Amino acid sequence: MTSPLRFGYGTNGLTDLRLDDALTLLADLGYDGVGLTLDHMHLDPLAPDLHARTRRVAHRLDALGLGVTVETGARYVLDPRHKHGPSLLDPDPDARARRVDLLIRAVRVAADLGAHAVHCFSGTTPAGTDEDTAWKRLAEALAPVLDAAVTAGVPLAVEPEPGHLLATLAGFHRLRRSLGDPEPLGLTLDIGHCQCLEPLPPADCVRAAAPWLRHVQIEDMRRGVHEHLPLGDGEIDFPPVLAALAATGYQGLTVVELPRHSHAGPHFAELSLPFLHQALATPPRSTP
């Protein structure tokens, strides 16, 4: 029986493996695809011959039958001293331009790989920057990235990230409206983040996000604590979440994101897929 959802695993949780070894592992385990984080150890977006290296990865993905989403959450790919720096909100326009350049590179890589989306996030609000200024910077910085996405035919999927300027679904809609609801602007929904801080339960978040859904990340989490946990170690009731996701008709990948578990990445990759298949096959409990 074909699953109504396509499951992947993120390379940011397999950073101790060479990229080809990671892709082979995921194919052998039965995953449908991979969330490929562009980073120094996995398809470095800043090293020479990016197009040629991307072409080789595309051939390997095709040979293994893996779909792909391009993710841009590498911690230190641009700045070896500051996590996720510089961001789209940096007060220095030259620094912001470096992040914009990375995202445009990611869009081109995604087009060459046949990826179904490019993921990104806003970054945290810099000290001394008021909220209105931060939102204005974010919209202006994303404009050329959206232009590149239109040219490449690849949706941009912005992720609400706890602690960032754009932290919630409400923040995504604020950005969307400020940009005039551009067609290539979509949403990355992280199921754990919904459990962490959204007012709605995760399954309701899925239904609310459905029209803009372009990418999904999944892990377990507890309310109010932004800590990515292995599936089953937190508070999320997964059967209703996956049933809601399947009901939307979402066609992209649902990617397990365990970036702090790379020390045992193959182990957690092996455990996660049967957990998701079992949760998808389990009818949601009826509520009184």
mmCIF file of C-alpha atoms in Angstrom:
data_model
loop_
_atom_site.group_PDB
_atom_site.id
_atom_site.type_symbol
_atom_site.label_atom_id
_atom_site.label_comp_id
_atom_site.label_asym_id
_atom_site.label_seq_id
_atom_site.Cartn_x
_atom_site.Cartn_y
_atom_site.Cartn_z
ATOM 1 C CA MET A 1 0.000 0.000 0.000
ATOM 2 C CA THR A 2 1.392 3.407 -0.933
ATOM 3 C CA SER A 3 1.655 5.884 1.929
ATOM 4 C CA PRO A 4 -0.327 9.106 1.438
ATOM 5 C CA LEU A 5 2.701 10.950 2.884
ATOM 6 C CA ARG A 6 6.339 10.977 1.792
ATOM 7 C CA PHE A 7 8.854 10.822 4.639
ATOM 8 C CA GLY A 8 12.410 12.104 4.647
ATOM 9 C CA TYR A 9 15.255 12.656 7.087
ATOM 10 C CA GLY A 10 17.348 15.798 7.427
ATOM 11 C CA THR A 11 21.071 15.766 6.704
ATOM 12 C CA ASN A 12 21.516 18.214 9.594
ATOM 13 C CA GLY A 13 20.964 15.116 11.740
ATOM 14 C CA LEU A 14 23.587 13.117 9.818
ATOM 15 C CA THR A 15 26.525 15.520 9.897
ATOM 16 C CA ASP A 16 29.039 12.820 10.863
ATOM 17 C CA LEU A 17 28.350 11.019 7.569
ATOM 18 C CA ARG A 18 29.593 11.878 4.095
ATOM 19 C CA LEU A 19 26.695 13.058 1.979
ATOM 20 C CA ASP A 20 26.734 10.019 -0.303
ATOM 21 C CA ASP A 21 26.797 7.702 2.720
ATOM 22 C CA ALA A 22 23.857 9.604 4.241
ATOM 23 C CA LEU A 23 21.816 9.394 1.044
ATOM 24 C CA THR A 24 22.560 5.685 0.652
ATOM 25 C CA LEU A 25 21.559 5.046 4.271
ATOM 26 C CA LEU A 26 18.224 6.813 3.844
ATOM 27 C CA ALA A 27 17.440 4.962 0.625
ATOM 28 C CA ASP A 28 18.336 1.629 2.241
ATOM 29 C CA LEU A 29 16.073 2.395 5.206
ATOM 30 C CA GLY A 30 13.150 3.104 2.868
ATOM 31 C CA TYR A 31 12.852 6.882 3.116
ATOM 32 C CA ASP A 32 11.195 8.717 0.245
ATOM 33 C CA GLY A 33 13.537 11.685 0.365
ATOM 34 C CA VAL A 34 15.954 13.933 2.191
ATOM 35 C CA GLY A 35 16.009 17.403 3.685
ATOM 36 C CA LEU A 36 19.382 18.563 2.388
ATOM 37 C CA THR A 37 20.962 21.332 4.478
ATOM 38 C CA LEU A 38 23.564 23.204 2.447
ATOM 39 C CA ASP A 39 26.620 23.158 4.713
ATOM 40 C CA HIS A 40 30.378 22.750 4.611
ATOM 41 C CA MET A 41 30.153 18.966 5.040
ATOM 42 C CA HIS A 42 27.160 18.434 2.716
ATOM 43 C CA LEU A 43 27.128 20.285 -0.615
ATOM 44 C CA ASP A 44 28.939 23.439 0.534
ATOM 45 C CA PRO A 45 27.140 26.361 -1.155
ATOM 46 C CA LEU A 46 30.231 28.597 -0.993
ATOM 47 C CA ALA A 47 32.919 26.227 -2.281
ATOM 48 C CA PRO A 48 34.052 26.208 -5.947
ATOM 49 C CA ASP A 49 32.265 24.268 -8.699
ATOM 50 C CA LEU A 50 28.870 24.357 -6.992
ATOM 51 C CA HIS A 51 26.993 23.633 -10.212
ATOM 52 C CA ALA A 52 29.105 20.563 -11.028
ATOM 53 C CA ARG A 53 28.866 19.234 -7.472
ATOM 54 C CA THR A 54 25.115 19.824 -7.466
ATOM 55 C CA ARG A 55 24.779 17.931 -10.730
ATOM 56 C CA ARG A 56 26.538 14.916 -9.198
ATOM 57 C CA VAL A 57 24.211 14.997 -6.183
ATOM 58 C CA ALA A 58 21.205 15.230 -8.506
ATOM 59 C CA HIS A 59 22.335 12.111 -10.352
ATOM 60 C CA ARG A 60 22.818 10.278 -7.054
ATOM 61 C CA LEU A 61 19.378 11.280 -5.762
ATOM 62 C CA ASP A 62 17.840 10.110 -9.006
ATOM 63 C CA ALA A 63 19.680 6.780 -8.850
ATOM 64 C CA LEU A 64 18.484 6.218 -5.290
ATOM 65 C CA GLY A 65 14.917 7.362 -5.986
ATOM 66 C CA LEU A 66 15.030 10.070 -3.331
ATOM 67 C CA GLY A 67 13.100 13.337 -3.427
ATOM 68 C CA VAL A 68 14.693 16.419 -1.894
ATOM 69 C CA THR A 69 13.987 19.687 -0.152
ATOM 70 C CA VAL A 70 16.824 22.221 0.153
ATOM 71 C CA GLU A 71 17.202 23.575 3.685
ATOM 72 C CA THR A 72 19.268 26.609 4.693
ATOM 73 C CA GLY A 73 19.543 26.294 8.465
ATOM 74 C CA ALA A 74 23.285 25.557 8.634
ATOM 75 C CA ARG A 75 24.569 27.118 11.850
ATOM 76 C CA TYR A 76 27.945 28.521 10.801
ATOM 77 C CA VAL A 77 28.129 28.308 7.013
ATOM 78 C CA LEU A 78 28.373 32.109 6.620
ATOM 79 C CA ASP A 79 29.952 33.144 9.922
ATOM 80 C CA PRO A 80 32.170 30.755 11.924
ATOM 81 C CA ARG A 81 31.608 32.730 15.132
ATOM 82 C CA HIS A 82 27.887 33.550 15.153
ATOM 83 C CA LYS A 83 25.150 30.944 14.849
ATOM 84 C CA HIS A 84 22.874 31.594 11.855
ATOM 85 C CA GLY A 85 24.657 34.868 11.164
ATOM 86 C CA PRO A 86 24.365 37.103 9.358
ATOM 87 C CA SER A 87 20.589 37.029 9.052
ATOM 88 C CA LEU A 88 18.025 38.764 6.877
ATOM 89 C CA LEU A 89 17.565 41.217 9.771
ATOM 90 C CA ASP A 90 21.202 42.255 10.246
ATOM 91 C CA PRO A 91 21.586 46.044 10.655
ATOM 92 C CA ASP A 92 24.484 45.987 8.164
ATOM 93 C CA PRO A 93 23.097 45.903 4.599
ATOM 94 C CA ASP A 94 26.241 44.168 3.340
ATOM 95 C CA ALA A 95 25.760 41.438 5.937
ATOM 96 C CA ARG A 96 22.107 41.028 4.959
ATOM 97 C CA ALA A 97 23.223 40.756 1.349
ATOM 98 C CA ARG A 98 25.398 37.758 2.236
ATOM 99 C CA ARG A 99 22.347 35.918 3.561
ATOM 100 C CA VAL A 100 20.318 36.936 0.518
ATOM 101 C CA ASP A 101 23.094 35.621 -1.731
ATOM 102 C CA LEU A 102 23.091 32.306 0.142
ATOM 103 C CA LEU A 103 19.328 31.947 -0.303
ATOM 104 C CA ILE A 104 19.526 32.763 -4.015
ATOM 105 C CA ARG A 105 22.274 30.143 -4.355
ATOM 106 C CA ALA A 106 19.990 27.713 -2.525
ATOM 107 C CA VAL A 107 17.160 28.430 -4.962
ATOM 108 C CA ARG A 108 19.456 27.667 -7.907
ATOM 109 C CA VAL A 109 20.684 24.485 -6.240
ATOM 110 C CA ALA A 110 17.080 23.456 -5.615
ATOM 111 C CA ALA A 111 16.215 23.991 -9.269
ATOM 112 C CA ASP A 112 19.200 21.885 -10.353
ATOM 113 C CA LEU A 113 18.226 19.117 -7.925
ATOM 114 C CA GLY A 114 14.545 19.146 -8.831
ATOM 115 C CA ALA A 115 13.711 19.997 -5.199
ATOM 116 C CA HIS A 116 10.099 20.713 -4.267
ATOM 117 C CA ALA A 117 10.951 23.753 -2.081
ATOM 118 C CA VAL A 118 13.677 25.888 -0.511
ATOM 119 C CA HIS A 119 13.419 26.420 3.231
ATOM 120 C CA CYS A 120 14.523 29.555 5.081
ATOM 121 C CA PHE A 121 13.785 31.575 8.239
ATOM 122 C CA SER A 122 13.897 35.182 9.410
ATOM 123 C CA GLY A 123 16.559 35.164 12.097
ATOM 124 C CA THR A 124 16.376 36.791 15.520
ATOM 125 C CA THR A 125 15.710 40.494 15.937
ATOM 126 C CA PRO A 126 19.049 42.273 16.521
ATOM 127 C CA ALA A 127 19.501 44.232 19.730
ATOM 128 C CA GLY A 128 18.444 47.828 19.301
ATOM 129 C CA THR A 129 16.205 47.108 16.287
ATOM 130 C CA ASP A 130 12.499 47.899 16.724
ATOM 131 C CA GLU A 131 9.918 45.410 15.468
ATOM 132 C CA ASP A 132 8.579 47.488 12.588
ATOM 133 C CA THR A 133 12.090 48.045 11.242
ATOM 134 C CA ALA A 134 12.823 44.325 11.516
ATOM 135 C CA TRP A 135 9.693 43.373 9.567
ATOM 136 C CA LYS A 136 10.531 45.962 6.913
ATOM 137 C CA ARG A 137 14.063 44.559 6.550
ATOM 138 C CA LEU A 138 12.729 41.027 6.273
ATOM 139 C CA ALA A 139 10.297 41.886 3.486
ATOM 140 C CA GLU A 140 12.901 43.887 1.561
ATOM 141 C CA ALA A 141 15.561 41.194 1.916
ATOM 142 C CA LEU A 142 13.233 38.433 0.726
ATOM 143 C CA ALA A 143 12.112 40.315 -2.398
ATOM 144 C CA PRO A 144 15.102 39.295 -4.587
ATOM 145 C CA VAL A 145 14.930 35.742 -3.226
ATOM 146 C CA LEU A 146 11.290 35.536 -4.274
ATOM 147 C CA ASP A 147 12.247 36.867 -7.719
ATOM 148 C CA ALA A 148 14.836 34.098 -8.000
ATOM 149 C CA ALA A 149 12.252 31.539 -6.873
ATOM 150 C CA VAL A 150 9.862 32.684 -9.604
ATOM 151 C CA THR A 151 12.603 32.385 -12.228
ATOM 152 C CA ALA A 152 13.604 28.925 -10.978
ATOM 153 C CA GLY A 153 10.060 27.676 -10.489
ATOM 154 C CA VAL A 154 10.823 26.579 -6.913
ATOM 155 C CA PRO A 155 8.637 27.701 -3.969
ATOM 156 C CA LEU A 156 10.247 29.456 -1.030
ATOM 157 C CA ALA A 157 9.082 27.935 2.255
ATOM 158 C CA VAL A 158 9.583 30.245 5.250
ATOM 159 C CA GLU A 159 9.734 28.545 8.643
ATOM 160 C CA PRO A 160 8.339 30.071 11.850
ATOM 161 C CA GLU A 161 11.162 29.498 14.333
ATOM 162 C CA PRO A 162 10.864 29.952 18.122
ATOM 163 C CA GLY A 163 12.849 32.975 19.240
ATOM 164 C CA HIS A 164 12.990 34.499 15.759
ATOM 165 C CA LEU A 165 11.143 37.565 14.497
ATOM 166 C CA LEU A 166 8.924 35.276 12.439
ATOM 167 C CA ALA A 167 8.130 32.746 15.156
ATOM 168 C CA THR A 168 4.514 31.708 14.562
ATOM 169 C CA LEU A 169 1.908 31.142 11.885
ATOM 170 C CA ALA A 170 0.585 34.617 12.672
ATOM 171 C CA GLY A 171 4.020 35.987 11.825
ATOM 172 C CA PHE A 172 4.022 34.141 8.511
ATOM 173 C CA HIS A 173 0.706 35.731 7.602
ATOM 174 C CA ARG A 174 2.012 39.173 8.571
ATOM 175 C CA LEU A 175 4.940 38.685 6.176
ATOM 176 C CA ARG A 176 2.712 37.273 3.439
ATOM 177 C CA ARG A 177 0.328 40.210 3.594
ATOM 178 C CA SER A 178 3.147 42.766 3.676
ATOM 179 C CA LEU A 179 4.535 41.303 0.444
ATOM 180 C CA GLY A 180 1.149 41.229 -1.286
ATOM 181 C CA ASP A 181 0.657 37.450 -0.963
ATOM 182 C CA PRO A 182 3.211 36.461 -3.655
ATOM 183 C CA GLU A 183 2.525 33.059 -5.178
ATOM 184 C CA PRO A 184 6.047 31.621 -4.638
ATOM 185 C CA LEU A 185 5.978 32.410 -0.894
ATOM 186 C CA GLY A 186 5.006 29.305 1.022
ATOM 187 C CA LEU A 187 5.373 27.899 4.501
ATOM 188 C CA THR A 188 7.615 25.378 6.231
ATOM 189 C CA LEU A 189 5.588 23.951 9.106
ATOM 190 C CA ASP A 190 7.629 22.388 11.903
ATOM 191 C CA ILE A 191 5.313 20.115 13.893
ATOM 192 C CA GLY A 192 7.448 20.341 17.025
ATOM 193 C CA HIS A 193 7.337 24.137 16.910
ATOM 194 C CA CYS A 194 3.541 23.939 16.824
ATOM 195 C CA GLN A 195 3.613 21.895 20.031
ATOM 196 C CA CYS A 196 6.143 24.296 21.539
ATOM 197 C CA LEU A 197 4.381 27.642 21.137
ATOM 198 C CA GLU A 198 1.377 27.821 18.814
ATOM 199 C CA PRO A 199 -2.031 28.455 20.447
ATOM 200 C CA LEU A 200 -3.612 25.685 18.349
ATOM 201 C CA PRO A 201 -2.819 21.958 18.751
ATOM 202 C CA PRO A 202 -0.439 20.624 16.070
ATOM 203 C CA ALA A 203 -3.183 18.895 14.042
ATOM 204 C CA ASP A 204 -5.166 22.133 13.939
ATOM 205 C CA CYS A 205 -2.015 24.013 12.906
ATOM 206 C CA VAL A 206 -1.687 21.637 9.953
ATOM 207 C CA ARG A 207 -5.251 22.332 8.854
ATOM 208 C CA ALA A 208 -4.825 26.083 9.285
ATOM 209 C CA ALA A 209 -1.544 26.078 7.322
ATOM 210 C CA ALA A 210 -2.731 23.822 4.505
ATOM 211 C CA PRO A 211 -3.178 26.448 1.735
ATOM 212 C CA TRP A 212 0.425 27.658 2.101
ATOM 213 C CA LEU A 213 2.152 24.395 3.022
ATOM 214 C CA ARG A 214 5.284 23.725 0.943
ATOM 215 C CA HIS A 215 7.519 21.829 3.376
ATOM 216 C CA VAL A 216 7.073 19.974 6.677
ATOM 217 C CA GLN A 217 9.591 19.180 9.393
ATOM 218 C CA ILE A 218 8.749 16.771 12.180
ATOM 219 C CA GLU A 219 10.145 15.742 15.539
ATOM 220 C CA ASP A 220 8.796 15.462 19.064
ATOM 221 C CA MET A 221 8.713 18.396 21.481
ATOM 222 C CA ARG A 222 7.262 19.592 24.771
ATOM 223 C CA ARG A 223 5.092 22.645 25.361
ATOM 224 C CA GLY A 224 7.181 25.758 25.938
ATOM 225 C CA VAL A 225 10.549 24.045 25.420
ATOM 226 C CA HIS A 226 12.305 24.415 22.070
ATOM 227 C CA GLU A 227 14.189 21.129 22.136
ATOM 228 C CA HIS A 228 14.008 18.723 19.187
ATOM 229 C CA LEU A 229 13.330 15.256 20.600
ATOM 230 C CA PRO A 230 13.238 11.803 18.997
ATOM 231 C CA LEU A 231 9.761 10.722 17.993
ATOM 232 C CA GLY A 232 7.916 9.378 21.031
ATOM 233 C CA ASP A 233 10.071 11.203 23.594
ATOM 234 C CA GLY A 234 7.908 14.338 23.852
ATOM 235 C CA GLU A 235 4.245 15.270 24.132
ATOM 236 C CA ILE A 236 2.955 15.172 20.544
ATOM 237 C CA ASP A 237 0.089 12.834 19.652
ATOM 238 C CA PHE A 238 1.232 11.936 16.146
ATOM 239 C CA PRO A 239 -1.706 9.976 14.615
ATOM 240 C CA PRO A 240 -4.047 13.016 14.406
ATOM 241 C CA VAL A 241 -1.214 15.204 13.114
ATOM 242 C CA LEU A 242 -0.341 12.810 10.289
ATOM 243 C CA ALA A 243 -4.015 12.173 9.508
ATOM 244 C CA ALA A 244 -4.571 15.929 9.207
ATOM 245 C CA LEU A 245 -1.493 16.282 7.010
ATOM 246 C CA ALA A 246 -2.573 13.445 4.718
ATOM 247 C CA ALA A 247 -6.056 14.963 4.456
ATOM 248 C CA THR A 248 -4.635 18.241 3.098
ATOM 249 C CA GLY A 249 -3.294 16.462 0.022
ATOM 250 C CA TYR A 250 0.207 17.753 0.777
ATOM 251 C CA GLN A 251 2.621 16.368 -1.830
ATOM 252 C CA GLY A 252 6.017 17.410 -0.427
ATOM 253 C CA LEU A 253 8.323 15.693 2.027
ATOM 254 C CA THR A 254 7.760 15.372 5.764
ATOM 255 C CA VAL A 255 11.320 15.477 7.074
ATOM 256 C CA VAL A 256 12.509 14.288 10.478
ATOM 257 C CA GLU A 257 14.663 17.040 11.993
ATOM 258 C CA LEU A 258 17.018 15.942 14.784
ATOM 259 C CA PRO A 259 20.078 18.178 14.354
ATOM 260 C CA ARG A 260 21.408 17.592 17.863
ATOM 261 C CA HIS A 261 21.334 13.817 17.475
ATOM 262 C CA SER A 262 23.936 13.489 14.713
ATOM 263 C CA HIS A 263 26.205 11.542 17.056
ATOM 264 C CA ALA A 264 23.698 8.692 16.637
ATOM 265 C CA GLY A 265 22.116 9.791 13.363
ATOM 266 C CA PRO A 266 21.899 6.366 11.684
ATOM 267 C CA HIS A 267 20.241 4.928 14.811
ATOM 268 C CA PHE A 268 17.561 7.629 14.958
ATOM 269 C CA ALA A 269 17.017 7.496 11.203
ATOM 270 C CA GLU A 270 16.372 3.765 11.525
ATOM 271 C CA LEU A 271 13.891 4.251 14.378
ATOM 272 C CA SER A 272 12.016 7.248 12.990
ATOM 273 C CA LEU A 273 10.582 5.818 9.772
ATOM 274 C CA PRO A 274 8.722 2.825 11.296
ATOM 275 C CA PHE A 275 7.444 5.150 14.048
ATOM 276 C CA LEU A 276 5.943 7.481 11.425
ATOM 277 C CA HIS A 277 4.455 4.631 9.389
ATOM 278 C CA GLN A 278 2.879 3.174 12.540
ATOM 279 C CA ALA A 279 1.506 6.563 13.595
ATOM 280 C CA LEU A 280 0.079 7.128 10.129
ATOM 281 C CA ALA A 281 -1.634 3.728 10.219
ATOM 282 C CA THR A 282 -3.122 4.335 13.706
ATOM 283 C CA PRO A 283 -6.609 5.880 13.715
ATOM 284 C CA PRO A 284 -6.691 9.100 15.770
ATOM 285 C CA ARG A 285 -8.412 8.730 19.125
ATOM 286 C CA SER A 286 -11.902 10.162 19.190
ATOM 287 C CA THR A 287 -12.441 13.066 21.551
ATOM 288 C CA PRO A 288 -15.503 13.137 23.849
#
